[in-house]
Coordinates of C-alpha atoms in Angstrom, one line a residue:
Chain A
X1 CA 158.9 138.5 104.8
X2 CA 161.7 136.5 103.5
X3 CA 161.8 132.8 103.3
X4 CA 164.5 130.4 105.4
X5 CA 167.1 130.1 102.7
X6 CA 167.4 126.3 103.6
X7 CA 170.7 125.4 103.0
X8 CA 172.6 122.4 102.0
X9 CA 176.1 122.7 102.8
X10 CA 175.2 123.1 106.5
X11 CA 173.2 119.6 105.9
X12 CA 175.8 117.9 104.5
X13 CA 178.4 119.3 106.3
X14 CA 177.0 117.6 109.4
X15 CA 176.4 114.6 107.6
X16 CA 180.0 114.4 106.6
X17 CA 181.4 115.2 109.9
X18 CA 179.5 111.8 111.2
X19 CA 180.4 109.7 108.5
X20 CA 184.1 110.3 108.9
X21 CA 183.8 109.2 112.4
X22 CA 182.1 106.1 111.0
X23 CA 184.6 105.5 108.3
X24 CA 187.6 105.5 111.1
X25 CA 185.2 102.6 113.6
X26 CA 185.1 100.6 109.8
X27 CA 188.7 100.8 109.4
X28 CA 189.6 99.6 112.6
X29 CA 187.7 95.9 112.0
X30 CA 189.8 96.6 108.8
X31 CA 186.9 97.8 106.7
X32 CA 187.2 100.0 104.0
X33 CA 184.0 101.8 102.8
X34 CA 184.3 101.5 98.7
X35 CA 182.4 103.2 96.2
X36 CA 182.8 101.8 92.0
X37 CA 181.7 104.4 89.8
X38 CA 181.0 103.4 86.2
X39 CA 181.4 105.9 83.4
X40 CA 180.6 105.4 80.5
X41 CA 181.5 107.1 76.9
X42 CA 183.8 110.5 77.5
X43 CA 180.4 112.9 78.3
X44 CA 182.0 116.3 80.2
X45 CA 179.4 116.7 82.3
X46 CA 179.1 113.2 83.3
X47 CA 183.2 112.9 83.6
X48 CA 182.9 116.3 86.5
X49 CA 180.1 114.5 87.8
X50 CA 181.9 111.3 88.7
X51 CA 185.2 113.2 89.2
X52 CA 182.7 115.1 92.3
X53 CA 181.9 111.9 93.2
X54 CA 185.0 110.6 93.7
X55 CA 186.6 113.8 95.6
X56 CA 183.8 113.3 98.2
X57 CA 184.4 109.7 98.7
X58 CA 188.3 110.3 99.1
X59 CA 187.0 113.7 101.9
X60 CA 185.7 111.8 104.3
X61 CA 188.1 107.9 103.8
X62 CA 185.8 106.3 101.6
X63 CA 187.6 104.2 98.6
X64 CA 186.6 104.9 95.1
X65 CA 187.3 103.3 92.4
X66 CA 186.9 104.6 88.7
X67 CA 185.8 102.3 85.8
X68 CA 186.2 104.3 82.7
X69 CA 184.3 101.9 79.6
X70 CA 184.8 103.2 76.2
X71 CA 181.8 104.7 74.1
X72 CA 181.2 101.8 71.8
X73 CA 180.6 99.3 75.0
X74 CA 177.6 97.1 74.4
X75 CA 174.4 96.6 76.6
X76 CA 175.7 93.2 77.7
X77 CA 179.5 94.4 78.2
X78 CA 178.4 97.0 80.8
X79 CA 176.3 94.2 82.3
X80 CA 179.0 92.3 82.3
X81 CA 181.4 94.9 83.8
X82 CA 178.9 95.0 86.6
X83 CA 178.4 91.8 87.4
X84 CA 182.0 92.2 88.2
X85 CA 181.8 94.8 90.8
X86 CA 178.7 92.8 92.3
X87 CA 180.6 89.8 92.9
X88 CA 183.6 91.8 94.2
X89 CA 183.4 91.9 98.3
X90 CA 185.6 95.1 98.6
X91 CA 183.0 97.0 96.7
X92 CA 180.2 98.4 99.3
X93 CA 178.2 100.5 96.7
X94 CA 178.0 100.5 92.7
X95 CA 176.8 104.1 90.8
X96 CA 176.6 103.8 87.3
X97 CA 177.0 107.5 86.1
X98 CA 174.1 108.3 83.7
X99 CA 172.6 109.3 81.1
X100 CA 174.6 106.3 79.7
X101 CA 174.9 106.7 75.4
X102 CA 171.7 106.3 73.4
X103 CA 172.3 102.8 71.9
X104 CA 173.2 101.2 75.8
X105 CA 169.9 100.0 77.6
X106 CA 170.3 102.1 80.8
X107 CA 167.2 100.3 82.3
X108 CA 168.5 96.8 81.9
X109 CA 171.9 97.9 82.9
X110 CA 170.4 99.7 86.3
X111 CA 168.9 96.3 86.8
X112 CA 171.9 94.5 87.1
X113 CA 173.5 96.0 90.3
X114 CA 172.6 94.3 93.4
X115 CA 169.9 96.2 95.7
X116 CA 172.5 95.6 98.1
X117 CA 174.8 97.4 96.0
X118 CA 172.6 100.1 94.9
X119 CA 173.5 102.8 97.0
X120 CA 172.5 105.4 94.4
X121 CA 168.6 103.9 94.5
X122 CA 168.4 103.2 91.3
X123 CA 167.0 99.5 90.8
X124 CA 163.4 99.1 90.7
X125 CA 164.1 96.1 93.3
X126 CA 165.5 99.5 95.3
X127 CA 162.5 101.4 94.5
X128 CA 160.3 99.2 95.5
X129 CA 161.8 98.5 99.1
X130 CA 161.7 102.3 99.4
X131 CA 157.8 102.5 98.6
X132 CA 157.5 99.6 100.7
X133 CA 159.6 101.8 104.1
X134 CA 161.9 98.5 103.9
X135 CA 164.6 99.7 101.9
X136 CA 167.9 100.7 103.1
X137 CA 169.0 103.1 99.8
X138 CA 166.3 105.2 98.5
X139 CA 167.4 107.2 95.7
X140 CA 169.9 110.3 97.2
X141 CA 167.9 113.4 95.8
X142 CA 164.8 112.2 97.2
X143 CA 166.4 111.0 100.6
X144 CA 168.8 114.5 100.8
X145 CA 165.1 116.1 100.1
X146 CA 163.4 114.6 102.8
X147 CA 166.8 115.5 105.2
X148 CA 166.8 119.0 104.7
X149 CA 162.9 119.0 105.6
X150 CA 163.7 117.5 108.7
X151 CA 166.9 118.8 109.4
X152 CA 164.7 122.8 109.4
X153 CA 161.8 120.8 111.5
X154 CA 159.4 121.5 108.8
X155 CA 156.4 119.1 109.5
X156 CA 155.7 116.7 106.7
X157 CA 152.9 114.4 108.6
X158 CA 149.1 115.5 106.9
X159 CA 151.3 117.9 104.4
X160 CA 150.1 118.6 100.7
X161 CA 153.5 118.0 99.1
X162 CA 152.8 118.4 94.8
X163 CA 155.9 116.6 93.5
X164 CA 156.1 118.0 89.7
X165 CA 157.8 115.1 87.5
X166 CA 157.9 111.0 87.6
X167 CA 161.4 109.9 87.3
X168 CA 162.3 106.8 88.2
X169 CA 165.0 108.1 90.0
X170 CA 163.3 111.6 91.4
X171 CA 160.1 111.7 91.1
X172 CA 158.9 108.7 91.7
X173 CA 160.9 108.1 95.0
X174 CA 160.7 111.4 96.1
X175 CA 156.8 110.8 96.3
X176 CA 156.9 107.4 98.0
X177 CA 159.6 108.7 100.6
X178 CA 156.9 111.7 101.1
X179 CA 153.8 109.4 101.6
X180 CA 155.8 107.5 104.1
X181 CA 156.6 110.4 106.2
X182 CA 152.8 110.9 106.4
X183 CA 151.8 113.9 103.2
X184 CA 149.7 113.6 101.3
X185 CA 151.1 113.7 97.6
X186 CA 150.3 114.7 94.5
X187 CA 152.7 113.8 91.6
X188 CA 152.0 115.8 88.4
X189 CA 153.9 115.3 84.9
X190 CA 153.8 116.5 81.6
X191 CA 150.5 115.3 80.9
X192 CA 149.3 117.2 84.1
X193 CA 146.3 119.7 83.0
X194 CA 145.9 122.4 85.2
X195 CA 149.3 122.4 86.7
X196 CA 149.5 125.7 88.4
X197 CA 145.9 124.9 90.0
X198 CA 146.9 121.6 92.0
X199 CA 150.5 123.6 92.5
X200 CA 148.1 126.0 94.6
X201 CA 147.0 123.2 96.8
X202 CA 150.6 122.7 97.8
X203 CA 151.8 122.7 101.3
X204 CA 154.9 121.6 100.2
X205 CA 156.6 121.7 96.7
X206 CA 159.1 119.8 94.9
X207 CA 160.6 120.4 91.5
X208 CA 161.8 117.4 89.7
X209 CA 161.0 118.2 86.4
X210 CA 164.1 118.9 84.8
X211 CA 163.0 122.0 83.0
X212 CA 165.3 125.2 84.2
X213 CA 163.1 128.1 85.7
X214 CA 159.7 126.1 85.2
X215 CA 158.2 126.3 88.6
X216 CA 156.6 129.9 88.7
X217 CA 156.1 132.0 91.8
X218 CA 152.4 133.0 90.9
X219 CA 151.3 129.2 91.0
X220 CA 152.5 128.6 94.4
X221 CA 150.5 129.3 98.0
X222 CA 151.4 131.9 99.9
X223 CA 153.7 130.4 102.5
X224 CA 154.8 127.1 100.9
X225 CA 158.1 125.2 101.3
X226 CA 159.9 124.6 98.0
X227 CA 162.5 122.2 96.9
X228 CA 164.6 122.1 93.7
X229 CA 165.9 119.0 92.3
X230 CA 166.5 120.2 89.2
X231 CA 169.7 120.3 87.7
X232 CA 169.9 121.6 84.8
X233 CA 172.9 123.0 82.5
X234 CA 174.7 125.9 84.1
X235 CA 173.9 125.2 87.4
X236 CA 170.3 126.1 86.9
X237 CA 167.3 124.4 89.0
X238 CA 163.8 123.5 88.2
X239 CA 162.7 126.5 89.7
X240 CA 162.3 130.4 89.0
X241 CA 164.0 131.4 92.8
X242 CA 163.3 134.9 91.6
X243 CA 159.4 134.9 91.6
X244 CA 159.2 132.1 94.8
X245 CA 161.7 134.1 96.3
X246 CA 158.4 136.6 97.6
X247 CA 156.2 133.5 98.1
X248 CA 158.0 130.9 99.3
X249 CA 158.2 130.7 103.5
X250 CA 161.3 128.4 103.0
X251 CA 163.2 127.5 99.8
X252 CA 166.4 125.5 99.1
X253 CA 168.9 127.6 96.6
X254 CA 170.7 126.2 93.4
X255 CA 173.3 125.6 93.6
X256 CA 173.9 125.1 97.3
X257 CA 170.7 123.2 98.1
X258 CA 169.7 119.7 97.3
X259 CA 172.8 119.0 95.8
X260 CA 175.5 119.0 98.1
X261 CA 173.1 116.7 100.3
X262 CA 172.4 114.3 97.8
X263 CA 176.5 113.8 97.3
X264 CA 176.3 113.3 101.4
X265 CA 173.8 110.7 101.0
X266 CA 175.0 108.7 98.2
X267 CA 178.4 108.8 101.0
X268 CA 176.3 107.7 103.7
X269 CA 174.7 104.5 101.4
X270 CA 178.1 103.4 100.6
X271 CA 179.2 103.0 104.4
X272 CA 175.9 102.1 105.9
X273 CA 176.6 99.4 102.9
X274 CA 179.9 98.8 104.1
X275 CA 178.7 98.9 108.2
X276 CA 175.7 95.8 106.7
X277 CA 178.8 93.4 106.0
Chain B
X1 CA 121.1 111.3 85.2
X2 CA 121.7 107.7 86.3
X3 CA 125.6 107.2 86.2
X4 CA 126.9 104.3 83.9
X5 CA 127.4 101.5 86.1
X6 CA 130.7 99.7 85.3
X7 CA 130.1 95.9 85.4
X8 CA 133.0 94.0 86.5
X9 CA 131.0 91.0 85.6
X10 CA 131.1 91.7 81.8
X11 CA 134.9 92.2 82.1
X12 CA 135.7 89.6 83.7
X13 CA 133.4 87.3 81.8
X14 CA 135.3 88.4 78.5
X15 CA 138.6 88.3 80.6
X16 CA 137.6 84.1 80.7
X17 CA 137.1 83.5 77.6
X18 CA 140.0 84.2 76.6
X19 CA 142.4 82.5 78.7
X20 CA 140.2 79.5 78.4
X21 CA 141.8 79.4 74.8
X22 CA 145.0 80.3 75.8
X23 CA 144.7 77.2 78.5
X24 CA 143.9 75.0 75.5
X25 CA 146.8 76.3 73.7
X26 CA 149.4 76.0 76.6
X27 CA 147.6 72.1 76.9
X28 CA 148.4 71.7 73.8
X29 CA 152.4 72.2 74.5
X30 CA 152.1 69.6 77.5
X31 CA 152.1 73.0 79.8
X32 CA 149.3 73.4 82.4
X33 CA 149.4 76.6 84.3
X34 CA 149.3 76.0 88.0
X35 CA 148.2 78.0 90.5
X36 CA 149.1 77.3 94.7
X37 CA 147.4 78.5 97.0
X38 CA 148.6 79.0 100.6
X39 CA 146.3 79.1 103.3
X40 CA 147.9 79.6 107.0
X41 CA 145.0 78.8 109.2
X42 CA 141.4 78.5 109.7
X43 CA 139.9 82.0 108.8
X44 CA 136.8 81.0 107.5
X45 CA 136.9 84.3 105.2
X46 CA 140.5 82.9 104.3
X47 CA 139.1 79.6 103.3
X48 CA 136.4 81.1 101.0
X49 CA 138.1 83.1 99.4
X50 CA 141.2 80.4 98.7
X51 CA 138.1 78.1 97.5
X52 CA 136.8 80.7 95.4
X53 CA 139.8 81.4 93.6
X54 CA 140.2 77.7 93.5
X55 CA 136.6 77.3 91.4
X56 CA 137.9 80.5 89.1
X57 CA 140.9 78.6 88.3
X58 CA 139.2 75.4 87.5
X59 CA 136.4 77.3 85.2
X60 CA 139.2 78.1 82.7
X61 CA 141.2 74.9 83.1
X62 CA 144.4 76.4 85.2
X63 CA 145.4 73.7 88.1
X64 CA 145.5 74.9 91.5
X65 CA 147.3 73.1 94.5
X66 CA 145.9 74.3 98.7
X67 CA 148.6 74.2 100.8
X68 CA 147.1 74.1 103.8
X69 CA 149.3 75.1 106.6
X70 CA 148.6 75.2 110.4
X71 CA 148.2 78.3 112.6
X72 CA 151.2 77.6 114.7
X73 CA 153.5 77.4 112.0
X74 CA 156.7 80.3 112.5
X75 CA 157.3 82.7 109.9
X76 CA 160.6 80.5 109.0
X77 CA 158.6 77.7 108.4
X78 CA 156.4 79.2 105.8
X79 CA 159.2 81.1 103.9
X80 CA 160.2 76.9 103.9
X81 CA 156.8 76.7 102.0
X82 CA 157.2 79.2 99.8
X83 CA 160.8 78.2 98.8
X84 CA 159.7 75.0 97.9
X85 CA 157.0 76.4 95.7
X86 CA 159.8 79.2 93.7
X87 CA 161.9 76.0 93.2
X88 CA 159.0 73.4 92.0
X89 CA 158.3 74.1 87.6
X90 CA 155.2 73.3 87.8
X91 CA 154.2 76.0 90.3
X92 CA 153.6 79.2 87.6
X93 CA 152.2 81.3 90.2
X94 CA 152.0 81.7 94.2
X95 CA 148.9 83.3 95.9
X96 CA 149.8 83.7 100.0
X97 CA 146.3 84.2 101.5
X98 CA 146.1 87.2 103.5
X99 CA 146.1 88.2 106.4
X100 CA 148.2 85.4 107.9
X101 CA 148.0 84.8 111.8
X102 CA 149.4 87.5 113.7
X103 CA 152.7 86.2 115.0
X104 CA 153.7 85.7 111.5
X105 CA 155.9 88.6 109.6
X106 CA 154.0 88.9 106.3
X107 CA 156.4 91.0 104.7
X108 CA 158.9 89.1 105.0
X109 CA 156.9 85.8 103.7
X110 CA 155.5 87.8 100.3
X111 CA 159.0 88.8 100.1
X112 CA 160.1 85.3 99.9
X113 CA 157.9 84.9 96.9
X114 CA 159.8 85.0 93.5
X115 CA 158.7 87.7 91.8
X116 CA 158.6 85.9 88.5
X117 CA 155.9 83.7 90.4
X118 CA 154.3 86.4 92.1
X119 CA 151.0 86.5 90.1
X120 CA 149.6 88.0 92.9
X121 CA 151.5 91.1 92.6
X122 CA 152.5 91.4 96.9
X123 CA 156.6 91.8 96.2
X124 CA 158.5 95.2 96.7
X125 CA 160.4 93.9 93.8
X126 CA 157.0 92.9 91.7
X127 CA 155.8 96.3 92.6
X128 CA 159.2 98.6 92.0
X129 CA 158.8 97.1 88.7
X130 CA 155.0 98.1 87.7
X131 CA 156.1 101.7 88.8
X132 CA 158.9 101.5 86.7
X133 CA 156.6 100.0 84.0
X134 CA 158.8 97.0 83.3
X135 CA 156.7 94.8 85.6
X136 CA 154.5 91.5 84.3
X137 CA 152.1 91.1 87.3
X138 CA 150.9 94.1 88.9
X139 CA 148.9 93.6 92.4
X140 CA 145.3 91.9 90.9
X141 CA 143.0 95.0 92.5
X142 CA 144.6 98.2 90.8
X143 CA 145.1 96.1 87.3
X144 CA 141.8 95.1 87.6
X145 CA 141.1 98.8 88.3
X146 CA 143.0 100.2 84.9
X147 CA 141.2 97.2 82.8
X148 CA 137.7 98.1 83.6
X149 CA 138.6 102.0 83.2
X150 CA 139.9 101.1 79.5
X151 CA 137.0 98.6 79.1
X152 CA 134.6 101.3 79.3
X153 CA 136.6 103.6 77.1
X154 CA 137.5 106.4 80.4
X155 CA 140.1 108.7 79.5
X156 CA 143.0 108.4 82.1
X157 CA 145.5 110.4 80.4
X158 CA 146.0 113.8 82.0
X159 CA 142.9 113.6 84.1
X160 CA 143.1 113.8 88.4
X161 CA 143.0 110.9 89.6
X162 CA 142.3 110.3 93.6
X163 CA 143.1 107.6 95.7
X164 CA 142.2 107.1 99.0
X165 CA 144.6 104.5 100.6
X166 CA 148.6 103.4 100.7
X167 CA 148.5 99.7 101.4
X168 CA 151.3 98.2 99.4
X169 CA 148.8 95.8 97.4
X170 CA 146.2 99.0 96.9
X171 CA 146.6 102.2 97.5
X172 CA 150.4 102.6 96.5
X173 CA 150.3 100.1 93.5
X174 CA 147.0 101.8 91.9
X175 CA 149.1 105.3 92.4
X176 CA 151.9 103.6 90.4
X177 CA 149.7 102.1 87.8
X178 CA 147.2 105.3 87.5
X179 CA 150.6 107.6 86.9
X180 CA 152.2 105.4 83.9
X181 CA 148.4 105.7 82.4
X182 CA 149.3 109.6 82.4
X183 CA 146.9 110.6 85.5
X184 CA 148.0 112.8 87.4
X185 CA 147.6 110.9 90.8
X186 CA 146.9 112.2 94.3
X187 CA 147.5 109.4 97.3
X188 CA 145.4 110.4 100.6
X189 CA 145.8 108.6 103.5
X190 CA 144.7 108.4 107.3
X191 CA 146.5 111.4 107.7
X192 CA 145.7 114.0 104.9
X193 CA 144.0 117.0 106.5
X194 CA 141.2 118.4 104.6
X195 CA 140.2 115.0 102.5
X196 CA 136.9 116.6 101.2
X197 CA 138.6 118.9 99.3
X198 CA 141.1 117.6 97.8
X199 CA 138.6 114.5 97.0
X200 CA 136.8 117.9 95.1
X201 CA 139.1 117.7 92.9
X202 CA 139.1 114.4 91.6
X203 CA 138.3 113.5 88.1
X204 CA 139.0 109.8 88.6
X205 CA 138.1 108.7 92.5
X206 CA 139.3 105.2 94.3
X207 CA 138.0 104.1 97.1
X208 CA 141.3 101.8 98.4
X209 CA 141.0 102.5 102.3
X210 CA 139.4 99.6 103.7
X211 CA 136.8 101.4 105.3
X212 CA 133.0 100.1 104.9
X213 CA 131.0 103.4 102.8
X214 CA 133.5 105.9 103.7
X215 CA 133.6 107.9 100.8
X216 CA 130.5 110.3 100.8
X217 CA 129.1 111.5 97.3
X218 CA 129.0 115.3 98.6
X219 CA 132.9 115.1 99.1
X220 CA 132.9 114.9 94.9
X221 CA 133.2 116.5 92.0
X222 CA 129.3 115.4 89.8
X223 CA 130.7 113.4 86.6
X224 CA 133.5 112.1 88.8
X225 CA 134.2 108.4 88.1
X226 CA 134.1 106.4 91.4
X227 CA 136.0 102.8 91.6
X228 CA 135.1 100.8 94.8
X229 CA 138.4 99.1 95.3
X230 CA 137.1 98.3 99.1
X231 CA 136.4 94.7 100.2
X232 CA 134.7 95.3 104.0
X233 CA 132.9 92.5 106.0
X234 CA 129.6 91.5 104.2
X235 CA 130.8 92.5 100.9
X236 CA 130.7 96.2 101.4
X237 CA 132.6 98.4 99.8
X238 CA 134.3 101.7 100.6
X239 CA 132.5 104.0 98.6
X240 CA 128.4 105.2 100.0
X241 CA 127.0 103.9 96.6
X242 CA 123.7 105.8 97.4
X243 CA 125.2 109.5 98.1
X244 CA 127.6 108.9 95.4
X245 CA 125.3 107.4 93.0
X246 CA 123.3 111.1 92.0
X247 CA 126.9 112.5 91.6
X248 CA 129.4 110.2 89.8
X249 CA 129.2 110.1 85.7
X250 CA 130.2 105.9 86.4
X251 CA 130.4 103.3 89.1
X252 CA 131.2 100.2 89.9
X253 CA 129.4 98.5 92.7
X254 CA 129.8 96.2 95.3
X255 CA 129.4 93.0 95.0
X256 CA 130.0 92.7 90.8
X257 CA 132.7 95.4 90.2
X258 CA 136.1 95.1 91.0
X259 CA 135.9 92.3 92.8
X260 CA 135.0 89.8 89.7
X261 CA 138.2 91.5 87.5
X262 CA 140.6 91.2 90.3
X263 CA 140.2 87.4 89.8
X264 CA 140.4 87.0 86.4
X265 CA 143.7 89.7 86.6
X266 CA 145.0 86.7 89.1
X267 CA 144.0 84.0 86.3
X268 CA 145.7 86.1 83.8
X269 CA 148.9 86.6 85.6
X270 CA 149.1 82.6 86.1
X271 CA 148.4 81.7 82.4
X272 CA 151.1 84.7 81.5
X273 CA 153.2 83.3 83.7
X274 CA 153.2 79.7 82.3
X275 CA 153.1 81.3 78.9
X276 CA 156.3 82.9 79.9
X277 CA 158.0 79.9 80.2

């Protein structure tokens, strides 16, 4: 039998359609919704990313505004440069696009935006909230993960979900948000022996590794749900679609999957931010 | 064969004698570390376990000041308290006893806490940042947990670990601490279907559910390592010590495991904390 393609676009394609409506209520108390992306150094990737961003934003009325820092910035400048946008009351939401470059301390700098800033869930102040279910911006992969399960009705309450990697932005939150919703969850990680045996146990899978392919059919049950956060060069996910294709009962694609919803999300943060003033 | 039995007692006792010459030291710079207390009520549990941690403090020279607050005080009124306490530099460390009457919202008092005060380890923000391994004060229980594991030499890295609990000073923080030690960490819960089994495959087992002798020795794995995190009515813990005692390769027990290490992790934090200054 094949598996429920779950898809993304539909997700955040009804996400979008209720955040524009929210965007014009905002704009009438003369409200408007604005997202400050930080990017820094002249990365390609990074420079689409926040380019993506910023088309989204601009799709459904949401201001963005761009701040382009040259390469040789210092920890402290970008700290600085935040610190800016945090004391700034038109900003609603801060994203600082990462990986930053090698000599910048991307922890300390993540821990300069406000929580109430944070709507990409990156702070461990953010974190935390989320673990605690009193958060109100959990990081957007792991909140667009936890959509599209309930957006398809899959249950999650007494659910085996394996989450395989420990971000702090992806693994990590995706197994707090999962334990919150009632699974029981299982993170695993490079040092994980026997990976494809506690993979077996899995009611539900989630592939945060950031290894393209990794995630093998023949270590999954018969039936589960897989999820692929990965996103690797070339458009590539964290796991081998081919060999889950057989397995899998439901199983998000790459692209077209978690993606698109995460984008929705981090658009949602930044108004819900705005709608908090 | 008998199981080791990991003494808490000897930890702890070596734990003491050390910060007893750190005291001296910190005397020695005009600092002495202070400890409050907050007690909301007349729980006689409360009380003895506020004057017990009192005694600790006193043993290895830290200060400790009771505020004693009434049961009919609002929520407002202790965040008041607490605020006082952030803003006072003599206070190094805040304990809120817990639980606090029932018409007060203790998340939102621990919340109030500063977390560079929070020796106690009950903030989202303390606890984003032990998952993010960037924390100072990790809840008392779960470090006390990791420092009698690496007291007795038990490999963490890469084995299963199992706990059996989500409470935010517990379950969730001994996940977060267990998974930067390289375990690869399972949280179950009130909900997890099938608990036996995937308590089977457990390397590393915590009992963290508050639950008097829940955890049966014939749901485990023999040579399994059992920590009895539990601290039920009459000093029982979670774990069946008897059933589990023929299986387990180590075990603490109740009274004289974790208990005696979570208040020296508590002394600890408030000598760091003043140390930090």
């Amino acid at each position: 039998m094949k598996p429920i393609i779950l898809d993304g676009t539909v997700v955040s394609n009804e996400m979008k359609a209720n955040l524009k409506s929210r965007v014009k209520l905002l704009k009438q108390r003369d409200v408007v919704p604005c997202l400050a992306t930080i990017l820094v150094g002249d990365n390609p990737a990074s420079e689409t990313y926040v380019r993506m961003k910023g088309k989204a934003c601009e799709e459904i009325g949401i201001k963005s505004v761009r701040v382009h820092l040259p390469i040789e910035l210092t920890t402290n400048e970008l700290i600085n440069s935040i610190e800016r946008l945090n004391a700034d009351p038109s900003i609603h939401g801060i994203l600082l696009q990462h990986p930053v470059p090698e000599h910048i301390n991307e922890r300390q700098a993540f821990e300069a935006i406000n929580t109430e800033k944070d709507v990409d869930g990156v702070t461990s102040s953010g974190y935390g909230q989320t673990a605690f279910g009193i958060g109100h911006f959990p990081s957007c992969t792991p909140s667009a993960i936890i959509k599209i399960l309930n957006y398809y009705n899959i249950p999650i309450k007494g659910k085996h979900a394996v989450v395989v990697g420990r971000s702090p932005i992806l693994g990590k939150p995706v197994s707090a948000l999962l334990l919150n919703e009632d699974a029981t969850v299982t993170t695993c990680h490079s040092k994980t022996e026997n990976l494809a045996e506690i993979l077996k146990m899995g009611d539900i899978v989630i592939g945060a590794v950031g290894r393209p392919e990794f995630i093998q059919g023949d270590w999954l049950k018969k039936g589960v749900i897989v999820l692929d956060a990965g996103y690797n060069k070339g458009n590539i996910g964290d796991v081998d679609y081919k060999s889950c294709y057989g397995i899998a009962s439901a199983i998000t694609p790459v692209p077209g999957g978690v993606g698109p919803v995460t984008i929705a999300t981090l658009l949602e943060h930044t108004v819900l931010s705005a709608e908090n003033l």
